[in-house]
PDB file of C-alpha atoms in Angstrom:
ATOM      1  CA  MET A  22      11.892  30.725  34.050  1.00 51.00           C
ATOM      2  CA  ARG A  23      13.090  27.136  34.335  1.00 56.00           C
ATOM      3  CA  THR A  24       9.571  25.992  35.092  1.00 56.00           C
ATOM      4  CA  ARG A  25       8.240  27.500  31.850  1.00 53.00           C
ATOM      5  CA  THR A  26      11.053  25.993  29.782  1.00 53.00           C
ATOM      6  CA  THR A  27      10.545  22.573  31.338  1.00 52.00           C
ATOM      7  CA  LEU A  28       6.785  22.801  30.899  1.00 48.00           C
ATOM      8  CA  ALA A  29       7.135  23.870  27.253  1.00 49.00           C
ATOM      9  CA  ALA A  30       9.554  21.017  26.549  1.00 49.00           C
ATOM     10  CA  ALA A  31       7.266  18.500  28.254  1.00 50.00           C
ATOM     11  CA  ALA A  32       4.212  19.779  26.356  1.00 51.00           C
ATOM     12  CA  THR A  33       6.079  19.603  23.043  1.00 54.00           C
ATOM     13  CA  ALA A  34       7.271  16.070  23.764  1.00 51.00           C
ATOM     14  CA  ALA A  35       3.746  14.979  24.746  1.00 51.00           C
ATOM     15  CA  LEU A  36       2.301  16.490  21.569  1.00 48.00           C
ATOM     16  CA  LEU A  37       4.868  14.778  19.351  1.00 49.00           C
ATOM     17  CA  LEU A  38       4.293  11.475  21.101  1.00 48.00           C
ATOM     18  CA  ALA A  39       0.521  11.791  20.670  1.00 49.00           C
ATOM     19  CA  LEU A  40       0.801  12.699  16.993  1.00 48.00           C
ATOM     20  CA  THR A  41       3.194   9.832  16.296  1.00 52.00           C
ATOM     21  CA  GLY A  42       0.930   7.301  17.986  1.00 51.00           C
ATOM     22  CA  CYS A  43      -2.203   8.392  16.107  1.00 57.00           C
ATOM     23  CA  GLY A  44      -1.136   7.457  12.584  1.00 66.00           C
ATOM     24  CA  ASP A  45      -1.167   4.070  10.930  1.00 76.00           C
ATOM     25  CA  SER A  46       2.079   2.320  10.187  1.00 89.00           C
ATOM     26  CA  GLN A  47       3.198   2.107   6.559  1.00 88.00           C
ATOM     27  CA  ALA A  48       2.184  -1.569   6.432  1.00 90.00           C
ATOM     28  CA  GLU A  49      -1.299  -0.805   7.794  1.00 93.00           C
ATOM     29  CA  THR A  50      -1.759   2.019   5.307  1.00 92.00           C
ATOM     30  CA  GLU A  51      -0.658  -0.220   2.433  1.00 91.00           C
ATOM     31  CA  ALA A  52      -3.005  -3.013   3.529  1.00 92.00           C
ATOM     32  CA  LYS A  53      -5.951  -0.586   3.679  1.00 94.00           C
ATOM     33  CA  CYS A  54      -4.989   0.800   0.272  1.00 94.00           C
ATOM     34  CA  VAL A  55      -4.827  -2.641  -1.351  1.00 91.00           C
ATOM     35  CA  LYS A  56      -8.225  -3.502   0.118  1.00 94.00           C
ATOM     36  CA  ALA A  57      -9.683  -0.247  -1.228  1.00 94.00           C
ATOM     37  CA  VAL A  58      -8.135  -0.802  -4.670  1.00 92.00           C
ATOM     38  CA  LYS A  59      -9.621  -4.294  -4.876  1.00 91.00           C
ATOM     39  CA  ALA A  60     -13.038  -2.972  -3.775  1.00 93.00           C
ATOM     40  CA  ARG A  61     -13.255  -0.406  -6.594  1.00 92.00           C
ATOM     41  CA  ALA A  62     -15.841  -0.903  -9.301  1.00 91.00           C
ATOM     42  CA  GLU A  63     -14.522  -2.451 -12.504  1.00 88.00           C
ATOM     43  CA  GLY A  64     -13.030   0.226 -14.727  1.00 88.00           C
ATOM     44  CA  ASP A  65     -12.648   2.733 -11.875  1.00 91.00           C
ATOM     45  CA  LYS A  66      -9.075   3.996 -11.926  1.00 88.00           C
ATOM     46  CA  SER A  67      -9.418   6.750  -9.323  1.00 93.00           C
ATOM     47  CA  LYS A  68      -7.103   6.716  -6.311  1.00 95.00           C
ATOM     48  CA  PRO A  69      -9.055   5.610  -3.206  1.00 95.00           C
ATOM     49  CA  LYS A  70      -8.965   7.905  -0.150  1.00 95.00           C
ATOM     50  CA  ALA A  71      -7.272   5.121   1.847  1.00 94.00           C
ATOM     51  CA  CYS A  72      -4.257   5.569  -0.458  1.00 95.00           C
ATOM     52  CA  ASP A  73      -3.933   9.363  -0.182  1.00 95.00           C
ATOM     53  CA  SER A  74      -0.992   9.256   2.234  1.00 94.00           C
ATOM     54  CA  LEU A  75       1.076   7.003  -0.049  1.00 93.00           C
ATOM     55  CA  SER A  76       3.552   8.400  -2.542  1.00 94.00           C
ATOM     56  CA  GLU A  77       2.658   8.031  -6.207  1.00 94.00           C
ATOM     57  CA  ASP A  78       5.380   5.379  -6.660  1.00 93.00           C
ATOM     58  CA  ASP A  79       4.153   3.346  -3.670  1.00 92.00           C
ATOM     59  CA  TYR A  80       0.547   3.608  -4.878  1.00 93.00           C
ATOM     60  CA  ASN A  81       1.445   2.508  -8.418  1.00 92.00           C
ATOM     61  CA  THR A  82       3.444  -0.434  -7.045  1.00 89.00           C
ATOM     62  CA  LEU A  83       0.486  -1.554  -4.921  1.00 89.00           C
ATOM     63  CA  VAL A  84      -1.937  -1.259  -7.843  1.00 90.00           C
ATOM     64  CA  ILE A  85       0.321  -3.305 -10.112  1.00 87.00           C
ATOM     65  CA  GLY A  86       0.783  -5.883  -7.357  1.00 84.00           C
ATOM     66  CA  ALA A  87      -2.992  -6.128  -6.859  1.00 86.00           C
ATOM     67  CA  ILE A  88      -3.519  -6.641 -10.595  1.00 84.00           C
ATOM     68  CA  LEU A  89      -0.830  -9.326 -10.763  1.00 81.00           C
ATOM     69  CA  GLU A  90      -2.302 -11.082  -7.745  1.00 82.00           C
ATOM     70  CA  GLU A  91      -5.794 -10.947  -9.259  1.00 81.00           C
ATOM     71  CA  GLU A  92      -4.461 -12.516 -12.446  1.00 77.00           C
ATOM     72  CA  GLY A  93      -2.742 -15.316 -10.530  1.00 73.00           C
ATOM     73  CA  LEU A  94       0.727 -13.844 -10.924  1.00 70.00           C
ATOM     74  CA  GLY A  95       1.227 -12.657  -7.355  1.00 70.00           C
ATOM     75  CA  ASN A  96       4.298 -14.842  -6.848  1.00 68.00           C
ATOM     76  CA  VAL A  97       6.129 -14.158 -10.111  1.00 64.00           C
ATOM     77  CA  GLY A  98       9.404 -13.894  -8.210  1.00 64.00           C
ATOM     78  CA  GLU A  99       9.009 -17.494  -7.062  1.00 70.00           C
ATOM     79  CA  ASN A 100       7.583 -18.841 -10.348  1.00 71.00           C
ATOM     80  CA  PRO A 101       8.789 -16.675 -13.264  1.00 71.00           C
ATOM     81  CA  GLU A 102       7.544 -19.291 -15.710  1.00 75.00           C
ATOM     82  CA  ASP A 103       3.997 -18.255 -14.762  1.00 72.00           C
ATOM     83  CA  LEU A 104       4.558 -14.900 -16.450  1.00 71.00           C
ATOM     84  CA  LEU A 105       5.537 -16.609 -19.700  1.00 75.00           C
ATOM     85  CA  ASP A 106       2.591 -18.983 -19.390  1.00 74.00           C
ATOM     86  CA  TYR A 107       0.238 -16.023 -18.914  1.00 73.00           C
ATOM     87  CA  ALA A 108       1.782 -14.179 -21.865  1.00 76.00           C
ATOM     88  CA  GLU A 109       1.138 -17.186 -24.139  1.00 79.00           C
ATOM     89  CA  ASP A 110      -2.565 -17.687 -23.553  1.00 78.00           C
ATOM     90  CA  GLY A 111      -3.728 -15.355 -20.772  1.00 76.00           C
ATOM     91  CA  VAL A 112      -4.019 -18.193 -18.241  1.00 75.00           C
ATOM     92  CA  VAL A 113      -1.663 -19.508 -15.589  1.00 73.00           C
ATOM     93  CA  ASP A 114      -1.716 -23.300 -15.670  1.00 72.00           C
ATOM     94  CA  ASN A 115      -0.825 -24.211 -12.095  1.00 62.00           C
ATOM     95  CA  PRO A 116      -0.509 -27.934 -11.447  1.00 58.00           C
TER      96      PRO A 116
END
């Protein structure tokens, strides 16, 4: 009886360990998602398969971040004046 219980516990632990090790980390998933979002054809707003495991909020945040980065506003937190500059004429005038 003890042998079966021990074996079942060991098998369960091995399965959980294997399943945990197989998945990508959150950072890896986000990086793949950003890459897939940037690779979409212009005008395509569908959610790439690489982003399926992300929550809707995380996905929307990554999409907005990718758009801001593409427009030269990726570091708005460091240079908030860039956002005002972009709002004026649609261009960020970096020195």
